[in-house]
Amino acid sequence: VEDSVRVGILGCGNVGSALVTILTRDADVIAGRTGLRLEVGPVAVRSTTRERPSAVDRRLLTHDAGAVVADPSVDVIVEVIGGIEPARTLILTALKAGKPVVTANKELIANVGQELFEAAASAGVDLLFEAAVGGGIPLIRLLRESLAGERIRRVTGIVNGTTNFILTRMTEEQATYSEALAEAQQLGYAERDPTADVEGYDAGAKAAILASIAFGARVVAGDVYREGISAITAPDIAFAARLGYVVKLLAVAEQLDDGDLAVRVHPAMVPVTHPLASVRDSFNAVFIEGESVGELMLYGRGAGGMPTASAVVGDLIDAAYNLRAGGVGRTLNPAPVRLRSIDDLTSAYYLDLEVIDRPGVLAQVAGALGRHAVSIRSMEQDGLPEGGGAARVVFITHAARERDVQACLTELRSLDVVARIGTLLRVLGS
Ligand SMILES: NC(=O)c1ccc[n+]([C@@H]2O[C@H](COP(=O)([O-])OP(=O)(O)OC[C@H]3O[C@@H](n4cnc5c(N)ncnc54)[C@H](OP(=O)(O)O)[C@@H]3O)[C@@H](O)[C@H]2O)c1
């Protein structure tokens, strides 16, 4: 016996139109497996005259998103408009009306998630957002359900396909940052204004969501320490390769020994032997470390209309099941948490200096490092191509505190033998 569930869709862009395509193309498969017929209901858009994929029935299009939410024939709402408003108000209205909501909106969940979770819990309906992190990778469900009882120590993700594409081009084709960015823009991986991706804002929102789910903690986008990749140079990448590392933009959420959380986004040197090092191009992956489960990694398409819509369909089926069963899946109630400042975190570092090439210089530099309890694990030296008595010295340090490393940089800047301080990168897993 089939049960029909009518889906109201807000937004019909990359994700919305892919969703309509899947629901139309795979209706029988879904019905066969689940007993649910997911019917495409009204679809809200900005422009009803714009060109749409053929699966989209024009007669279903409307300007009035509010009317889609209020439509009594609509059982479940999908929000794929993006941004905070009107998405937030539309979702709150749907939840209050007892309609489950599925959204792909990371910005919304990472900034006002708490308000939405509370509204869903008090209405007793589902609010699902698998597609908001890692696109097609079923990551949220894994963390919420399969790992619900796991003591997770750390989640480390490559969660932004644009920056991973750029870094891959810099690594494999020796492209400069601007060449790689231009290629990403040409291929449609990067926006004309790439700030949200390359400066780590997109990854920061995802890190906040990952932290909330993995640790049941209230973390918003603004809590996340953030550095992007725009300062990474071709020589940094080459040095990293020589030392056995690749540079990746990582989103890290971890629980420290005293229970504090640390959540951050920054580029890091990843050992080539680490599973995350092999995640190339625009692919995403999330590496999870848990007390009992050990290490776990998920790999896939973190963006793109179809992969993202695939995650939305999974959520829709869950929401429809629960609705028909007269219930709700797991509700979320993240608790307040103490966040550790980046200043108090320790890491090994890669430090790139340009120094005047004359006797005694290294002793001066090493002295400055030593005075700030930053100890050297390895060092490489290169004469610079233009000669002129300058040399490039690259250090990998042992684990040191961020605060100490910053103080050390301040002292190094004051030395007249130091001509330039280049990139400072954290080194993963040491
Ligand atoms: N694209 C991806 O790969 C991806 C991956 C993961 C998550 N997401 C998330 O999914 C969401 C949608 O992304 P997208 O790439 O599909 O965006 P998009 O292509 O820009 O589509 C947005 C859609 O919303 C419609 N819209 C905008 N304002 C509206 C309003 N006030 N009322 C009704 N409709 C409105 C637009 O209408 P018109 O078509 O008429 O302009 C368009 O169809 C975002 O939250 C995004 O972060 C996207």
Coordinates of N, CA, C and O in Angstrom, one line a residue, residues 5-9 19 23 36 38 76-78 100-102 128 141 309-322:
V5 N 2.8 11.5 -0.1 CA 3.2 12.6 0.8 C 3.6 13.8 -0.2 O 4.4 13.6 -1.1
R6 N 2.9 14.9 0.0 CA 3.1 16.0 -0.9 C 4.2 17.0 -0.4 O 4.1 17.4 0.8
V7 N 5.1 17.3 -1.3 CA 6.3 18.1 -0.9 C 6.2 19.5 -1.4 O 6.1 19.7 -2.7
G8 N 6.2 20.5 -0.6 CA 6.2 21.9 -1.0 C 7.7 22.3 -1.1 O 8.4 22.1 -0.1
I9 N 8.2 22.9 -2.2 CA 9.6 23.2 -2.3 C 9.8 24.7 -2.4 O 9.2 25.4 -3.2
L19 N 16.4 18.4 -7.1 CA 15.5 17.7 -6.3 C 14.2 17.3 -7.1 O 13.8 16.1 -7.0
L23 N 13.0 13.5 -7.7 CA 11.7 13.0 -7.2 C 10.8 12.5 -8.4 O 10.0 11.6 -8.3
L36 N 6.3 5.0 0.1 CA 6.0 6.4 0.2 C 6.0 7.0 -1.3 O 7.1 6.8 -1.9
L38 N 6.5 10.3 -3.0 CA 6.8 11.7 -2.7 C 6.4 12.5 -3.9 O 7.0 12.4 -5.0
V76 N 5.0 18.3 3.7 CA 6.4 18.5 4.1 C 7.0 19.7 3.3 O 6.6 19.8 2.1
I77 N 7.8 20.5 3.9 CA 8.5 21.6 3.3 C 10.0 21.3 3.1 O 10.6 20.9 4.0
V78 N 10.4 21.7 1.9 CA 11.9 21.7 1.6 C 12.3 23.1 1.4 O 11.7 23.8 0.6
P100 N 6.9 19.1 8.9 CA 8.3 18.8 8.9 C 9.0 19.6 7.9 O 8.5 19.9 6.8
V101 N 10.3 20.0 8.2 CA 11.1 20.8 7.2 C 12.4 20.1 7.0 O 13.1 19.6 7.9
V102 N 12.8 20.1 5.7 CA 14.1 19.7 5.3 C 14.8 20.9 4.6 O 14.2 21.5 3.8
L128 N 15.3 18.6 9.4 CA 16.4 17.8 9.0 C 17.3 18.6 8.1 O 16.8 19.4 7.3
R141 N 23.5 12.4 9.6 CA 22.8 11.2 10.1 C 23.7 10.2 10.8 O 23.4 9.6 11.8
A309 N 20.9 17.3 -3.6 CA 19.5 16.9 -3.6 C 19.3 15.4 -3.2 O 18.3 15.1 -2.5
S310 N 20.4 14.6 -3.4 CA 20.3 13.2 -2.9 C 20.2 13.2 -1.4 O 19.4 12.4 -0.8
A311 N 20.9 14.1 -0.7 CA 20.8 14.1 0.7 C 19.5 14.6 1.2 O 18.9 14.2 2.2
V312 N 18.9 15.6 0.4 CA 17.6 16.1 0.7 C 16.6 15.0 0.6 O 15.7 14.9 1.5
V313 N 16.7 14.2 -0.4 CA 15.7 13.1 -0.6 C 15.7 12.1 0.6 O 14.7 11.7 1.1
G314 N 17.0 11.8 1.1 CA 17.1 10.9 2.2 C 16.4 11.5 3.4 O 15.6 10.8 4.2
D315 N 16.5 12.8 3.7 CA 15.8 13.5 4.8 C 14.3 13.5 4.6 O 13.6 13.3 5.5
L316 N 13.9 13.7 3.3 CA 12.5 13.7 3.0 C 11.8 12.4 3.4 O 10.7 12.4 3.9
I317 N 12.5 11.3 3.0 CA 11.9 10.0 3.3 C 11.8 9.8 4.8 O 10.8 9.4 5.3
D318 N 12.8 10.2 5.6 CA 12.8 10.1 7.0 C 11.6 10.9 7.6 O 10.8 10.5 8.4
A319 N 11.5 12.2 7.1 CA 10.5 13.1 7.6 C 9.1 12.5 7.3 O 8.2 12.6 8.1
A320 N 9.0 12.0 6.1 CA 7.7 11.5 5.6 C 7.3 10.3 6.5 O 6.1 10.1 6.9
Y321 N 8.2 9.4 6.7 CA 8.0 8.2 7.6 C 7.5 8.6 8.9 O 6.5 8.1 9.4
N322 N 8.3 9.5 9.5 CA 7.9 10.0 10.9 C 6.6 10.6 10.9 O 5.8 10.4 11.9

